[in-house]
Amino acid sequence: MTTSTSIIEPRQFRDVMGHLPTGVVVVAGRDHERGTPAGLVVGTFQSLSLDPPLVCFSVATSSRSWPKIRPSGFFSASVLTDGQDAVCRAMSGKQEDKFAEVDWHESADGCPQIIGAHAWIDCRTVQELEGGDHLIVIGEVRGMATGSGDPLVFHRGRLGGYREPLHA
Ligand SMILES: Cc1cc2nc3c(=O)[nH]c(=O)nc-3n(C[C@H](O)[C@H](O)[C@H](O)COP(=O)(O)O)c2cc1C
C-alpha cells in the first residue's frame, strides 16, 4: 500500500516524529553472496507479539544492506549501549565495509552481534509487509540476551543517553 499526501511535508513529519525517542538498534546478517557481515541502524525496532515471540522493524525500500541480508532468512538485532555512538555512525553510513572498525561476533545463526550492546535478539524472518517507502520486517525470536550499561537513545535528530527517571 502506498500512501501519498501533500498535507504533511517530509520535514514536518521528521521533526514531529523526531520528538518520539527511540532506541538505536543494529540489524545485521550475512551478505548472501559474499558471506561478509552486512547491517544497518534502525530506530523502528520493537516487540510485536509475545506468543509467538515476534519483533518487527521498518526498513527503507532503498536500503542497500537489507537485500543482502534477506535471502539467508535470519538477522540479529543489537540494541546499542550509551557510548556506542561510533557504531551507530558506522552502521548508518554508506561505506562498503561497515564492520571494519566495529567489534562483533557471530550468533548461533551466523549473524553478526555487536559486542558491548545493551541487548541482543536473534531472529528468523517470517514476513515482510509493504508500508509506503518502507517495508515492515517481522522476525520470530530464536534467542535473546541482555548486556550491561544503559541504552543509547535517539531523540530530535541527536544521539544521547538514557537518564534514570526521578519519580520512584
Ligand atoms: C538513529 C537512526 C535510526 C534510523 N532508523 C532507520 C529505520 O528505522 N529504518 C531505515 O530503513 N533506516 C533507518 N536509519 C537510516 C539507516 O541507518 C541509513 O539510511 C543507512 O545508511 C542504511 O544503510 P543501507 O543502505 O546499507 O541499508 C536510521 C538511522 C539512524 C541514525
XYZ file of C-alpha atoms and ligand atoms in Angstrom:
199
model
C 0.000 0.000 0.000
C 1.413 3.379 -0.946
C 0.015 6.457 0.753
C 0.585 9.797 -0.911
C -0.308 13.072 0.777
C 0.597 16.684 0.162
C -0.743 17.734 3.578
C 2.344 16.751 5.559
C 5.760 17.839 4.363
C 8.637 15.403 4.949
C 10.420 17.963 7.125
C 7.424 18.331 9.422
C 6.994 14.550 9.547
C 10.655 14.102 10.553
C 10.503 16.934 13.069
C 7.354 15.745 14.853
C 8.256 12.046 14.784
C 11.740 13.003 15.992
C 10.109 14.005 19.287
C 9.440 10.323 19.892
C 12.637 8.947 21.484
C 13.759 5.573 20.170
C 16.411 3.039 20.896
C 19.205 2.552 18.392
C 19.401 -0.972 17.001
C 21.804 -2.594 14.560
C 20.026 -5.128 12.356
C 22.654 -7.400 10.835
C 23.113 -10.596 8.891
C 25.311 -12.216 6.288
C 25.635 -10.961 2.743
C 24.134 -13.933 0.915
C 26.594 -13.662 -1.982
C 29.850 -12.850 -0.214
C 29.279 -14.255 3.266
C 30.528 -10.960 4.704
C 28.677 -9.123 7.509
C 26.008 -6.629 6.452
C 23.881 -4.348 8.594
C 22.194 -1.036 9.205
C 20.885 1.090 12.076
C 17.148 1.227 12.719
C 15.154 3.237 15.217
C 11.964 1.372 14.442
C 12.742 -1.926 16.157
C 10.044 -3.043 18.552
C 8.309 -6.041 20.083
C 5.225 -7.214 18.203
C 3.883 -10.390 19.814
C 4.577 -12.403 22.958
C 3.058 -15.718 21.846
C 4.506 -16.434 19.373
C 7.515 -14.196 20.181
C 7.721 -11.720 17.309
C 9.558 -8.448 16.765
C 9.479 -6.033 13.839
C 11.245 -3.063 12.293
C 10.828 -0.845 9.234
C 13.476 -0.707 6.548
C 13.549 1.733 3.641
C 12.964 0.176 0.225
C 16.181 1.998 -0.764
C 18.248 0.085 1.818
C 21.351 -1.486 0.319
C 22.002 -3.844 3.221
C 18.598 -5.455 3.728
C 18.511 -7.087 0.244
C 21.892 -8.652 1.096
C 20.636 -9.989 4.448
C 17.142 -11.082 3.368
C 17.966 -14.298 1.431
C 19.540 -16.046 4.447
C 16.238 -15.743 6.303
C 17.975 -14.738 9.544
C 19.010 -11.488 11.201
C 20.308 -10.342 14.563
C 19.329 -7.162 16.375
C 21.826 -5.491 18.719
C 20.385 -2.760 20.968
C 23.224 -0.263 21.261
C 24.588 0.934 24.589
C 25.119 4.546 25.606
C 28.605 5.323 24.291
C 28.319 3.250 21.111
C 27.783 6.386 19.004
C 30.648 5.390 16.698
C 28.956 2.050 15.989
C 25.757 3.914 15.148
C 27.624 6.223 12.775
C 29.394 3.326 11.054
C 26.206 1.295 10.620
C 24.100 4.206 9.407
C 26.729 5.292 6.873
C 27.188 4.245 3.276
C 30.710 2.799 3.331
C 31.283 -0.632 1.828
C 32.675 -2.376 4.934
C 30.669 -1.002 7.846
C 32.085 -3.645 10.201
C 35.786 -2.783 9.695
C 36.030 -0.740 12.912
C 33.263 -2.481 14.853
C 33.684 -5.340 17.370
C 31.275 -8.167 16.651
C 30.906 -11.886 16.967
C 28.688 -14.458 15.347
C 25.293 -15.587 16.614
C 24.206 -19.231 16.511
C 22.517 -18.419 13.186
C 25.720 -16.908 11.767
C 24.605 -13.286 12.098
C 26.877 -10.527 13.468
C 26.106 -9.408 17.014
C 27.646 -6.138 18.219
C 29.925 -6.719 21.220
C 29.129 -4.465 24.184
C 25.487 -3.978 23.161
C 22.703 -3.479 25.705
C 20.667 -6.465 24.421
C 20.663 -8.957 21.551
C 17.732 -10.559 19.745
C 18.289 -13.344 17.178
C 15.518 -13.745 14.618
C 14.234 -15.714 11.670
C 12.413 -13.548 9.133
C 8.798 -14.696 8.862
C 7.073 -11.898 6.940
C 7.606 -8.641 5.057
C 4.800 -6.138 4.588
C 4.772 -3.055 2.366
C 4.431 0.287 4.135
C 4.841 3.254 1.806
C 8.547 3.742 1.096
C 9.461 1.207 3.795
C 8.975 -2.498 4.423
C 7.879 -3.835 7.783
C 10.001 -6.869 8.564
C 8.626 -9.347 11.090
C 11.010 -11.717 12.830
C 10.413 -14.725 15.040
C 12.705 -14.586 18.059
C 15.022 -17.605 18.334
C 17.311 -16.364 21.068
C 17.791 -13.280 23.208
C 20.051 -11.936 25.946
C 20.806 -8.745 27.834
C 24.123 -6.952 28.255
C 25.092 -4.183 30.639
C 25.058 -0.384 30.709
C 22.313 1.989 29.641
C 20.724 2.208 26.195
C 21.730 4.678 23.515
C 18.761 6.925 22.683
C 17.876 8.865 19.519
C 15.783 11.994 20.057
C 15.216 15.040 17.860
C 17.980 14.047 15.463
C 20.590 13.546 18.170
C 22.116 10.622 19.996
C 22.063 10.765 23.765
C 21.995 8.706 26.895
C 19.115 7.437 28.955
C 18.500 9.138 32.289
C 17.017 7.185 35.181
C 13.548 8.586 35.925
C 13.438 10.649 39.109
C 9.906 9.569 40.039
C 10.052 6.322 42.007
C 19.073 6.699 14.833
C 18.805 6.200 13.440
C 17.645 5.486 13.172
C 17.375 5.001 11.886
N 16.240 4.266 11.669
C 16.044 3.682 10.458
C 14.950 2.797 10.267
O 14.167 2.515 11.174
N 14.800 2.241 9.033
C 15.661 2.522 7.991
O 15.482 1.972 6.905
N 16.711 3.367 8.157
C 16.927 3.935 9.365
N 18.003 4.759 9.573
C 18.851 5.102 8.420
C 19.797 3.983 8.008
O 20.562 3.502 9.096
C 20.737 4.540 6.925
O 19.963 5.030 5.846
C 21.708 3.509 6.410
O 22.669 4.172 5.592
C 21.055 2.417 5.587
O 22.079 1.544 5.216
P 21.965 0.568 3.999
O 21.673 1.380 2.765
O 23.325 -0.106 3.965
O 20.877 -0.414 4.292
C 18.284 5.250 10.831
C 19.455 5.988 11.095
C 19.708 6.451 12.387
C 20.999 7.209 12.656
